[in-house]
Coordinates of C-alpha atoms and ligand atoms in Angstrom, one line a residue:
X1 CA 17.7 -12.7 -10.3
X2 CA 20.1 -10.1 -11.7
X3 CA 23.1 -11.8 -12.9
X4 CA 24.0 -9.2 -15.6
X5 CA 25.3 -10.4 -18.9
X6 CA 25.1 -14.1 -17.3
X7 CA 21.5 -14.3 -18.4
X8 CA 22.4 -15.2 -22.3
X9 CA 22.7 -18.9 -22.4
X10 CA 24.8 -21.2 -24.6
X11 CA 23.6 -24.3 -26.3
X12 CA 23.4 -26.5 -23.0
X13 CA 21.5 -24.0 -21.2
X14 CA 23.9 -22.9 -19.2
X15 CA 24.6 -19.3 -18.9
X16 CA 27.5 -17.9 -20.4
X17 CA 30.5 -17.9 -18.0
X18 CA 29.5 -20.5 -16.1
X19 CA 31.9 -23.2 -16.1
X20 CA 30.9 -27.0 -16.1
X21 CA 32.2 -28.9 -13.7
X22 CA 31.6 -32.7 -12.1
X23 CA 28.4 -32.3 -10.7
X24 CA 26.9 -30.5 -13.7
X25 CA 28.2 -33.4 -15.9
X26 CA 26.7 -36.0 -13.5
X27 CA 23.3 -34.3 -13.4
X28 CA 23.5 -33.6 -17.6
X29 CA 24.5 -37.4 -18.3
X30 CA 21.3 -38.3 -15.5
X31 CA 18.9 -36.3 -17.9
X32 CA 20.0 -37.5 -21.2
X33 CA 19.6 -41.0 -19.8
X34 CA 16.3 -40.5 -18.0
X35 CA 17.6 -41.6 -14.8
X36 CA 15.1 -40.0 -12.0
X37 CA 12.7 -39.0 -15.3
X38 CA 14.8 -36.1 -16.0
X39 CA 14.1 -34.6 -12.7
X40 CA 16.4 -32.6 -10.6
X41 CA 15.9 -32.1 -7.1
X42 CA 18.1 -30.6 -4.6
X43 CA 17.8 -29.3 -1.1
X44 CA 20.2 -27.1 1.5
X45 CA 20.4 -29.0 4.8
X46 CA 21.6 -26.9 7.4
X47 CA 21.7 -27.6 11.0
X48 CA 19.7 -24.5 12.5
X49 CA 23.0 -24.4 15.5
X50 CA 24.4 -21.1 14.1
X51 CA 24.7 -18.6 11.3
X52 CA 25.2 -19.1 7.9
X53 CA 28.7 -18.9 6.7
X54 CA 30.4 -18.1 3.3
X55 CA 31.2 -21.7 3.3
X56 CA 27.1 -22.4 3.1
X57 CA 26.7 -19.8 0.8
X58 CA 28.8 -22.0 -1.8
X59 CA 26.7 -25.0 -1.0
X60 CA 23.1 -22.9 -1.3
X61 CA 24.7 -21.2 -4.9
X62 CA 25.3 -25.0 -5.7
X63 CA 22.0 -26.5 -4.8
X64 CA 19.6 -23.6 -5.6
X65 CA 21.7 -22.8 -8.6
X66 CA 21.4 -26.1 -10.3
X67 CA 17.8 -26.2 -9.7
X68 CA 17.4 -23.1 -11.2
X69 CA 19.6 -24.1 -14.2
X70 CA 18.2 -27.5 -14.8
X71 CA 14.4 -26.4 -14.2
X72 CA 14.1 -28.1 -10.8
X73 CA 14.0 -27.2 -7.6
X74 CA 15.7 -27.0 -4.4
X75 CA 14.4 -27.9 -0.7
X76 CA 15.4 -25.8 2.0
X77 CA 15.4 -28.5 4.9
X78 CA 16.4 -28.0 8.6
X79 CA 18.5 -30.6 9.8
X80 CA 16.9 -30.5 13.3
X81 CA 17.7 -33.5 14.9
X82 CA 19.8 -32.5 17.7
X83 CA 17.8 -30.8 20.3
X84 CA 21.1 -29.7 22.2
X85 CA 22.2 -26.5 20.3
X86 CA 19.4 -25.5 17.9
X87 CA 17.0 -22.7 18.0
X88 CA 14.3 -20.4 16.3
X89 CA 16.7 -17.7 16.2
X90 CA 18.8 -19.7 13.8
X91 CA 16.0 -21.1 11.6
X92 CA 14.8 -17.3 10.9
X93 CA 18.3 -16.2 10.3
X94 CA 19.0 -18.7 7.9
X95 CA 15.9 -18.2 5.7
X96 CA 16.7 -14.5 5.9
X97 CA 20.4 -15.2 4.2
X98 CA 19.4 -17.6 1.7
X99 CA 16.4 -15.1 0.6
X100 CA 19.3 -12.4 0.8
X101 CA 21.5 -14.1 -1.6
X102 CA 18.8 -14.2 -3.9
X103 CA 17.1 -18.0 -3.8
X104 CA 13.6 -19.3 -3.0
X105 CA 12.3 -22.4 -1.9
X106 CA 8.7 -21.9 -2.6
X107 CA 6.5 -24.1 -0.5
X108 CA 9.5 -26.4 0.1
X109 CA 10.5 -25.7 3.5
X110 CA 10.7 -28.7 5.7
X111 CA 12.5 -30.1 8.8
X112 CA 13.9 -33.2 9.8
X113 CA 12.0 -33.1 13.2
X114 CA 8.6 -33.3 11.1
X115 CA 9.6 -36.5 9.7
X116 CA 10.2 -37.9 13.4
X117 CA 7.1 -40.3 13.4
X118 CA 7.9 -42.0 9.9
X119 CA 11.6 -42.4 11.2
X120 CA 10.7 -43.9 14.2
X121 CA 8.3 -46.4 12.0
X122 CA 11.7 -46.9 9.4
X123 CA 13.8 -47.9 13.2
X124 CA 11.0 -50.2 13.9
X125 CA 11.3 -51.8 10.6
X126 CA 14.8 -52.3 10.7
X127 CA 14.7 -54.1 13.9
X128 CA 11.8 -56.2 12.5
X129 CA 14.3 -57.3 9.8
X130 CA 17.0 -58.1 11.8
X131 CA 19.2 -55.1 10.7
X132 CA 19.2 -53.2 13.7
X133 CA 19.0 -53.7 17.4
X134 CA 19.3 -52.0 21.0
X135 CA 22.7 -51.9 22.5
X136 CA 23.1 -51.8 26.0
X137 CA 26.9 -51.0 26.5
X138 CA 28.0 -47.8 27.8
X139 CA 29.1 -45.0 25.3
X140 CA 32.7 -45.5 26.5
X141 CA 32.6 -49.3 25.8
X142 CA 30.9 -48.5 22.8
X143 CA 34.1 -46.4 21.5
X144 CA 36.4 -49.1 22.9
X145 CA 34.6 -51.7 20.9
X146 CA 34.5 -49.9 17.5
X147 CA 38.2 -50.7 17.1
X148 CA 40.7 -48.4 15.0
X149 CA 41.4 -48.1 11.4
X150 CA 44.1 -50.7 11.8
X151 CA 42.1 -52.8 14.2
X152 CA 38.7 -54.4 13.8
X153 CA 36.1 -53.6 16.1
X154 CA 34.4 -56.1 18.4
X155 CA 31.0 -56.9 18.6
X156 CA 28.6 -56.2 21.7
X157 CA 27.5 -59.0 23.4
X158 CA 23.9 -57.5 23.1
X159 CA 24.2 -57.8 19.1
X160 CA 22.3 -60.8 19.0
X161 CA 19.4 -60.0 21.3
X162 CA 16.3 -61.2 19.9
X163 CA 14.2 -58.9 17.4
X164 CA 11.2 -58.8 20.3
X165 CA 13.7 -57.9 22.7
X166 CA 15.1 -55.2 21.0
X167 CA 11.2 -54.0 20.1
X168 CA 10.6 -53.9 23.6
X169 CA 13.8 -52.1 24.5
X170 CA 13.4 -49.3 21.9
X171 CA 9.8 -48.9 23.2
X172 CA 11.0 -48.5 26.3
X173 CA 13.6 -45.8 25.2
X174 CA 10.6 -44.1 23.4
X175 CA 8.6 -44.3 26.8
X176 CA 11.6 -42.5 28.6
X177 CA 12.3 -45.6 30.8
X178 CA 16.0 -45.3 30.4
X179 CA 18.7 -42.7 31.3
X180 CA 20.7 -41.0 28.3
X181 CA 23.2 -43.4 27.5
X182 CA 21.9 -46.2 29.0
X183 CA 21.2 -47.9 25.7
X184 CA 21.1 -46.6 21.9
X185 CA 19.6 -48.0 18.7
X186 CA 22.3 -49.6 16.3
X187 CA 22.3 -50.8 12.8
X188 CA 23.5 -54.5 12.5
X189 CA 26.3 -54.3 9.6
X190 CA 30.0 -55.4 10.2
X191 CA 32.1 -54.8 13.3
X192 CA 35.3 -55.4 10.9
X193 CA 34.4 -53.3 8.1
X194 CA 37.4 -51.4 6.9
X195 CA 35.2 -48.4 6.9
X196 CA 34.7 -47.7 10.8
X197 CA 31.0 -45.7 9.8
X198 CA 29.8 -49.2 9.0
X199 CA 30.8 -50.7 12.3
X200 CA 27.2 -50.7 13.7
X201 CA 26.6 -47.2 13.5
X202 CA 24.3 -45.5 16.1
X203 CA 20.8 -44.8 14.6
X204 CA 19.1 -43.5 17.7
X205 CA 20.2 -42.1 21.1
X206 CA 18.3 -40.8 24.2
X207 CA 18.5 -36.9 25.0
X208 CA 16.2 -35.8 27.7
X209 CA 15.7 -32.4 26.4
X210 CA 12.9 -30.4 25.2
X211 CA 13.3 -29.6 20.9
X212 CA 12.6 -26.4 19.6
X213 CA 9.6 -27.8 17.7
X214 CA 8.6 -31.1 18.9
X215 CA 9.0 -29.8 22.5
X216 CA 8.7 -32.8 24.8
X217 CA 6.9 -35.3 22.4
X218 CA 10.5 -37.4 22.0
X219 CA 13.2 -38.1 24.1
X220 CA 14.8 -40.4 21.5
X221 CA 16.5 -38.5 18.5
X222 CA 17.4 -40.1 15.0
X223 CA 21.4 -39.5 14.3
X224 CA 22.2 -37.2 11.3
X225 CA 23.3 -40.3 9.2
X226 CA 19.9 -42.1 9.9
X227 CA 17.4 -39.0 9.4
X228 CA 19.2 -37.6 6.5
X229 CA 19.2 -40.2 3.8
X230 CA 15.8 -41.0 4.6
X231 CA 14.6 -37.2 4.7
X232 CA 16.3 -37.3 1.1
X233 CA 14.2 -40.3 -0.1
X234 CA 10.8 -39.0 1.5
X235 CA 11.4 -35.7 -0.5
X236 CA 12.3 -37.5 -3.8
X237 CA 15.7 -35.8 -4.0
X238 CA 17.4 -36.8 -7.2
X239 CA 21.3 -35.4 -6.3
X240 CA 21.9 -35.0 -2.3
X241 CA 25.2 -33.2 -2.7
X242 CA 27.4 -33.0 0.5
X243 CA 30.9 -31.9 1.5
X244 CA 33.8 -34.4 1.2
X245 CA 34.0 -35.6 5.0
X246 CA 30.5 -37.4 4.3
X247 CA 32.3 -39.5 1.8
X248 CA 32.6 -42.5 4.2
X249 CA 29.1 -42.1 5.0
X250 CA 28.1 -42.9 1.8
X251 CA 28.4 -46.2 2.1
X252 CA 25.6 -46.2 5.1
X253 CA 23.7 -43.7 3.2
X254 CA 22.9 -46.6 0.5
X255 CA 23.1 -49.3 3.0
X256 CA 20.0 -47.8 4.8
X257 CA 17.9 -47.1 1.9
X258 CA 18.6 -50.6 0.1
X259 CA 17.6 -52.2 3.6
X260 CA 14.4 -50.5 3.9
X261 CA 13.9 -50.7 -0.2
X262 CA 12.8 -47.4 -0.7
X263 CA 13.2 -44.5 -3.0
X264 CA 17.1 -44.0 -3.5
X265 CA 18.4 -40.7 -4.3
X266 CA 22.6 -40.1 -5.0
X267 CA 24.7 -38.6 -2.5
X268 CA 27.6 -36.8 -4.3
X269 CA 30.4 -35.3 -2.6
X270 CA 32.5 -31.8 -3.1
X271 CA 35.1 -29.9 -1.4
X272 CA 34.4 -27.6 1.0
X273 CA 35.4 -23.9 0.7
X274 CA 38.2 -22.7 3.0
X275 CA 38.9 -19.0 2.9
X276 CA 42.3 -17.4 4.1
X277 CA 42.5 -15.7 7.1
X278 CA 39.1 -16.7 8.5
X279 CA 37.4 -19.4 10.3
X280 CA 34.5 -21.4 8.8
X281 CA 33.4 -23.5 11.5
X282 CA 30.4 -23.2 13.2
X283 CA 32.0 -24.1 16.7
X284 CA 34.6 -21.5 16.3
X285 CA 32.3 -18.6 15.1
X286 CA 30.3 -19.1 18.3
X287 CA 33.1 -18.9 20.1
X288 CA 34.1 -15.5 18.6
X289 CA 30.4 -14.1 19.4
X290 CA 30.1 -15.7 22.8
X291 CA 33.4 -14.7 23.9
X292 CA 32.6 -11.2 22.7
X293 CA 35.6 -11.3 20.2
X294 CA 33.2 -9.8 17.6
X295 CA 30.0 -7.6 18.2
X296 CA 27.6 -10.3 17.3
X297 CA 26.8 -12.7 14.4
X298 CA 26.4 -10.0 11.9
X299 CA 29.8 -8.0 13.0
X300 CA 31.4 -6.6 9.4
X301 CA 34.3 -8.6 10.4
X302 CA 32.6 -12.1 10.6
X303 CA 32.6 -14.7 7.4
X304 CA 28.9 -15.1 8.1
X305 CA 26.3 -14.1 5.4
X306 CA 24.8 -11.5 7.9
X307 CA 28.2 -10.2 8.3
X308 CA 28.9 -9.7 4.5
X309 CA 25.8 -8.2 4.4
X310 CA 26.1 -5.7 7.1
X311 CA 29.9 -4.9 5.8
X312 CA 28.0 -3.8 2.5
X313 CA 28.6 -6.8 0.1
X314 CA 26.1 -7.3 -2.7
X315 CA 24.3 -10.4 -3.2
X316 CA 25.4 -10.6 -6.8
X317 CA 29.2 -10.4 -5.7
X318 CA 28.7 -13.5 -3.3
X319 CA 27.3 -15.3 -6.2
X320 CA 29.8 -14.5 -8.6
X321 CA 32.5 -15.4 -6.0
X322 CA 31.1 -19.1 -5.7
X323 CA 30.8 -19.4 -9.3
X324 CA 34.1 -18.7 -10.1
X325 CA 35.8 -21.0 -7.3
X326 CA 33.8 -23.7 -8.8
X327 CA 33.2 -27.4 -7.4
X328 CA 35.7 -29.7 -7.0
X329 CA 36.7 -32.9 -5.1
X330 CA 40.0 -31.9 -3.8
X331 CA 39.9 -29.1 -0.9
X332 CA 41.9 -26.2 -0.9
X333 CA 42.3 -22.9 0.5
X334 CA 40.5 -19.5 -1.5
X335 CA 42.2 -16.4 -1.0
X336 CA 40.0 -13.6 0.5
X337 CA 41.4 -11.5 -2.3
X338 CA 39.5 -13.3 -5.1
X339 CA 36.2 -12.5 -3.3
X340 CA 37.2 -8.8 -2.6
X341 CA 38.0 -8.7 -6.5
X342 CA 34.4 -10.3 -7.0
X343 CA 32.8 -7.2 -4.9
X344 CA 34.9 -4.5 -6.4
X345 CA 33.8 -5.7 -10.0
X346 CA 30.2 -5.4 -8.9
X347 CA 30.9 -2.1 -7.1
X348 CA 32.7 -0.6 -9.8
X349 CA 30.1 -0.4 -12.2
X350 CA 27.3 0.4 -9.8
X351 CA 28.5 2.5 -7.0
X352 CA 28.1 6.3 -7.2
X353 CA 31.7 8.0 -6.8
X354 CA 31.7 10.6 -3.7
X355 CA 34.2 12.5 -1.8
X356 CA 34.8 11.8 1.7
X357 CA 37.9 12.8 3.9
X358 CA 38.4 10.3 6.8
X359 CA 41.3 12.4 8.5
X360 CA 40.7 16.0 8.1
X361 CA 43.2 18.5 7.4
X362 CA 42.3 22.2 7.4
X363 CA 43.5 24.2 4.1
X364 CA 43.1 27.4 4.0
X365 CA 43.0 28.9 -0.1
X366 CA 44.4 32.9 0.7
X367 CA 43.5 34.1 -2.5
X368 CA 40.1 32.9 -2.4
X369 CA 37.1 35.2 -1.5
X370 CA 36.0 35.0 1.9
X371 CA 32.2 34.8 1.8
X372 CA 32.4 33.2 -1.8
X373 CA 30.6 29.5 -2.8
X374 CA 30.7 28.3 -5.9
X375 CA 29.6 25.0 -7.6
X376 CA 31.3 22.5 -9.5
X377 CA 30.3 19.5 -11.5
X378 CA 31.5 15.9 -10.5
X379 CA 30.8 12.8 -12.4
X380 CA 28.7 10.0 -10.5
X381 CA 30.4 6.8 -12.0
X382 CA 32.6 7.4 -15.2
X383 CA 31.8 3.7 -16.0
X384 CA 28.5 4.4 -16.5
X385 CA 27.6 7.7 -17.9
X386 CA 23.9 6.9 -17.1
X387 CA 24.3 7.8 -13.5
X388 CA 24.9 11.5 -14.3
X389 CA 26.8 14.2 -12.6
X390 CA 26.1 16.2 -9.4
X391 CA 26.8 19.7 -7.7
X392 CA 29.9 19.6 -5.6
X393 CA 30.3 23.3 -3.2
X394 CA 33.7 25.0 -3.1
X395 CA 34.8 27.5 -1.1
X396 CA 38.1 29.1 0.8
X397 CA 38.3 26.9 3.7
X398 CA 38.4 23.2 2.7
X399 CA 39.7 19.6 3.9
X400 CA 41.9 17.2 2.7
X401 CA 43.4 13.9 3.7
X402 CA 46.4 14.1 6.2
X403 CA 48.0 11.7 4.7
X404 CA 48.3 13.5 1.6
X405 CA 50.6 16.3 2.7
X406 CA 53.9 15.8 3.8
X407 CA 56.4 18.4 5.2
X408 CA 59.7 16.8 4.2
X409 CA 58.5 14.5 1.4
X410 CA 60.6 11.5 0.2
X411 CA 61.3 10.7 -3.8
X412 CA 58.3 8.9 -4.5
X413 CA 55.9 11.0 -2.6
X414 CA 54.3 13.1 -5.1
X415 CA 51.2 14.7 -3.3
X416 CA 51.1 18.0 -1.4
X417 CA 54.3 19.6 -0.1
X418 CA 55.4 22.9 1.0
X419 CA 55.8 24.7 -2.7
X420 CA 54.3 22.0 -4.5
X421 CA 51.1 22.2 -6.5
X422 CA 48.6 19.6 -6.8
X423 CA 45.0 19.2 -8.4
X424 CA 42.0 19.3 -6.2
X425 CA 39.4 16.7 -8.1
X426 CA 37.1 18.6 -10.2
X427 CA 38.4 21.8 -8.9
X428 CA 41.5 23.8 -9.0
X429 CA 45.4 23.5 -8.9
X430 CA 46.3 24.4 -5.3
X431 CA 49.9 25.3 -4.2
X432 CA 51.2 25.0 -0.4
X433 CA 52.4 28.3 0.8
X434 CA 52.7 28.0 4.4
X435 CA 52.1 25.2 7.5
X436 CA 50.4 26.1 10.9
X437 CA 51.3 24.4 13.7
X438 CA 49.9 24.6 17.7
X439 CA 52.0 24.6 20.7
X440 CA 53.5 21.0 20.4
X441 CA 54.2 21.4 16.7
X442 CA 51.5 19.5 15.6
X443 CA 50.4 20.5 11.8
X444 CA 46.9 22.0 12.3
X445 CA 46.2 23.6 8.9
X446 CA 47.9 24.6 5.5
X447 CA 47.7 27.7 3.8
X448 CA 47.2 27.4 -0.1
X449 CA 46.8 29.6 -3.2
X450 CA 44.4 28.4 -6.1
X451 CA 45.0 29.4 -9.8
X452 CA 41.7 30.5 -11.0
X453 CA 42.7 29.6 -14.5
X454 CA 42.7 25.6 -13.6
X455 CA 38.9 25.6 -12.8
X456 CA 37.6 21.8 -13.8
X457 CA 41.1 20.8 -13.2
X458 CA 42.9 21.4 -16.2
X459 CA 45.8 24.3 -16.6
X460 CA 45.1 26.3 -20.0
X461 CA 49.1 26.4 -20.4
X462 CA 49.3 22.7 -20.2
X463 CA 51.4 22.7 -17.3
X464 CA 51.2 19.4 -15.5
X465 CA 50.7 18.0 -11.8
X466 CA 51.7 14.9 -10.2
X467 CA 48.7 14.1 -8.1
X468 CA 44.9 14.8 -7.9
X469 CA 43.7 15.2 -4.5
X470 CA 39.9 14.6 -2.8
X471 CA 38.9 17.2 -0.8
X472 CA 35.8 18.3 1.1
X473 CA 34.4 22.3 1.5
X474 CA 34.2 23.0 5.1
X475 CA 31.5 25.2 4.7
X476 CA 29.1 22.5 3.4
X477 CA 31.0 19.5 4.8
X478 CA 28.9 16.5 6.7
X479 CA 30.4 15.0 9.8
X480 CA 30.2 11.3 9.7
X481 CA 31.7 7.9 11.6
X482 CA 33.7 5.6 9.3
X483 CA 34.9 2.1 10.2
X484 CA 37.7 0.6 8.7
X485 CA 38.3 -3.3 9.0
X486 CA 41.4 -5.6 8.4
X487 CA 41.1 -9.5 8.5
X488 CA 40.0 -11.1 11.6
X489 CA 43.2 -13.6 11.9
X490 CA 46.8 -12.8 10.9
X491 CA 47.7 -15.8 9.6
X492 CA 46.4 -17.7 6.4
X493 CA 44.9 -20.8 8.3
X494 CA 44.0 -20.0 11.6
X495 CA 41.7 -23.3 11.3
X496 CA 44.9 -25.5 11.6
X497 CA 46.1 -23.8 14.7
X498 CA 45.2 -25.4 18.0
X499 CA 45.1 -21.9 19.5
X500 CA 43.5 -19.9 16.9
X501 CA 42.4 -17.1 19.2
X502 CA 46.0 -16.6 19.5
X503 CA 45.9 -15.1 16.4
X504 CA 43.3 -13.4 16.1
X505 CA 44.0 -9.4 14.8
X506 CA 44.0 -7.0 17.6
X507 CA 43.6 -4.3 14.8
X508 CA 40.8 -5.7 13.0
X509 CA 38.6 -2.8 13.5
X510 CA 39.3 1.3 13.4
X511 CA 36.8 3.9 14.2
X512 CA 37.2 7.1 12.9
X513 CA 34.6 10.0 14.0
X514 CA 35.0 13.3 12.9
X515 CA 35.1 12.3 8.9
X516 CA 34.1 15.1 6.7
X517 CA 32.2 14.0 3.7
X518 CA 30.7 15.9 1.1
X519 CA 26.9 17.0 1.2
X520 CA 25.8 14.5 -0.9
X521 CA 26.0 12.1 1.9
X522 CA 23.9 14.1 4.3
X523 CA 21.1 12.0 3.8
X524 CA 22.7 8.8 2.5
X525 CA 19.9 5.9 2.9
X526 CA 21.0 3.0 5.3
X527 CA 21.7 0.3 2.9
X528 CA 23.3 2.7 0.2
X529 CA 26.6 1.9 -1.1
X530 CA 29.4 4.5 -2.7
X531 CA 33.1 4.6 -3.9
X532 CA 34.7 7.4 -1.6
X533 CA 37.2 8.4 -4.2
X534 CA 40.8 7.1 -3.6
X535 CA 39.5 5.3 -0.6
X536 CA 37.6 2.7 -1.2
X537 CA 34.0 1.4 -1.1
X538 CA 31.8 2.3 1.8
X539 CA 28.3 1.1 3.1
X540 CA 25.7 3.1 5.0
X541 CA 25.2 0.9 7.6
X542 CA 22.1 -0.5 8.1
X543 CA 21.7 -0.6 12.0
X544 CA 23.5 2.5 12.9
X545 CA 23.7 4.9 9.9
X546 CA 21.0 7.8 10.2
X547 CA 20.0 10.8 7.9
X548 CA 22.3 13.7 9.3
X549 CA 24.5 11.5 11.2
X550 CA 26.0 8.9 8.8
X551 CA 27.7 6.1 9.6
X552 CA 29.6 4.1 6.7
X553 CA 31.6 0.5 7.0
X554 CA 34.4 0.4 4.7
X555 CA 33.4 -2.6 2.5
X556 CA 36.8 -2.8 0.6
X557 CA 39.8 -1.0 0.0
X558 CA 40.5 0.0 -3.9
X559 CA 43.7 -1.9 -4.3
X560 CA 43.0 -4.9 -5.9
X561 CA 45.5 -7.6 -4.8
X562 CA 43.8 -10.1 -6.7
X563 CA 44.4 -8.9 -10.0
X564 CA 47.8 -8.3 -9.0
X565 CA 48.4 -11.9 -8.1
X566 CA 46.7 -12.7 -11.1
X567 CA 49.0 -10.8 -13.3
X568 CA 52.4 -11.8 -11.6
X569 CA 51.3 -15.6 -12.2
X570 CA 50.6 -14.9 -15.8
X571 CA 54.3 -13.2 -16.1
X572 CA 55.5 -16.1 -14.2
X573 CA 53.9 -19.0 -16.5
Ligands
ATP1 P1 30.5 -26.3 10.3 O1 31.4 -27.4 9.8 O2 30.8 -24.9 9.8 O3 30.0 -26.5 11.5 P2 28.4 -28.0 9.2 O4 28.8 -28.4 8.0 O5 28.1 -28.4 10.4 O6 29.3 -26.7 9.5 P3 25.5 -27.9 8.0 O7 24.6 -26.7 8.8 O8 25.1 -28.8 9.1 O9 26.8 -27.1 8.8 O10 25.9 -27.3 6.8 C1 24.6 -27.3 5.9 C2 25.2 -27.5 4.6 O11 26.2 -26.9 4.0 C3 25.9 -29.0 4.6 O12 25.4 -29.6 3.1 C4 27.3 -28.8 4.2 O13 27.9 -29.8 3.8 C5 27.6 -27.4 3.7 N1 28.6 -26.6 4.0 C6 29.2 -26.4 5.5 N2 30.0 -25.6 5.4 C7 30.7 -25.6 3.9 C8 31.5 -25.3 3.4 N3 32.6 -24.8 4.3 N4 31.8 -25.3 2.2 C9 30.7 -26.0 1.3 N5 29.4 -26.5 2.0 C10 29.6 -26.2 3.3
MG2 MG1 26.5 -30.6 9.6

């Protein structure tokens, strides 16, 4: 993996720049004490019921990152215990996304469904030892009997069924002799436990539904809490990392493994990632896709990994982001501006700089010869001289950005205006002499003159101009489409709104056709990233862009609001 200068390591084996956090401290202590004989085995356990999002990226970077750091391994395990919403498209997308992020699970690819036989055996063992029973209460009654936070639950009248009866009924459940909801297998723990999870939780339920892998072999399916701890145990996981909402489930995780007296990994919880102006719950993301609010899972506005990939984010920038947000035990909201900052940091160093005019305004340079074209030299990336230079053609008719001209400029507008002189990047000073309009009064063209003495962008007499514009020569321009994006939601935390969809940003996508791009971009390879000077970073869309008719997605603007937030905070403190 290329992590740039982070490859250098400090004495503790941790790449420079990586912060310690409580999970690293636990693991380092476990290695030092010889717990698990110094092994580190983690896993990433997605449920294949949707595409991965940036929250999953945090978990992926953490689990695979720790395995790499401590020379252990990380398993990819599909938690496919619920046949209702799972399918193969999701399995494939998850693998593609994890690989794209730069991680690898070797041959450690597992499916909870591969363990169904063994899980069934474990369930029988719990029944035999008197730790589980088949309950014939209806789902509604089970809910009612469970009690509340302030009131203990009530024991089911079936709780003291004999072991033989439960074994017989469980076998009948497996044989398909009951309807969904007619009975379930429950752990026999404690109906008055202050932890509701421990009030005889369900271990198996009936689902009359084909599974994407086991097809019709089973009509009973294990619950997450039962399958998860035992999968961890069977795979020899050492540190089972999950998000905070599973804190109460840890007691059950430990109970099941202890009752079965099997190898026992430790569950450690950390805070999930919440990102501003977006939603990160699969249910909501599915709604966005299925409701047609976005153009699929990989719509560049989606907070999915495939969406960020299509937008043009780099895997390195997402890994950098996950490292910077760190791992804590308290939930918080991370500003999208930080993620964008990481993307800029990466692209600033690596992306070639070019010129493209998104909303073209024609400019005729009247004192420039009619049929001449000359070649100017542009720098590909001032941050990295090794990226070299390129030729940019210049001629009598050029395009500039409509927004770079104002006929009646306010005080702080320093760009082009009637009578005013500005610099064209890498080219000449030009001065605006006339404004041409159509019948309805709209500006269609500017007339300018240029100063041949200013070739390359400096005046020999030392006179200054207040601004430098990007431009493209009309004779050589390549036409392209550019898509600009804004936040998907207009509020910082749409997830906490009941009607989140009411806060969907109606202007999150703007499509500009007829953009004028410098000739370099004619054959921009799909998947290539550029900085368009003054406008931001752009990505040649890997689905829609083709040679001769480029389509660019704006990855991010150049305005770094995160750096600005940091600066003001420093000033205040
Ligand atoms: P969602 O809540 O979006 O439906 P999930 O937790 O059900 O997601 P899983 O497929 O079960 O999705 O998640 C796989 C792993 O990713 C789990 O270990 C889960 O804890 C972790 N994960 C999911 N969302 C986040 C998040 N926002 N931040 C950090 N880790 C996450
Ligand atoms: Mg889940």
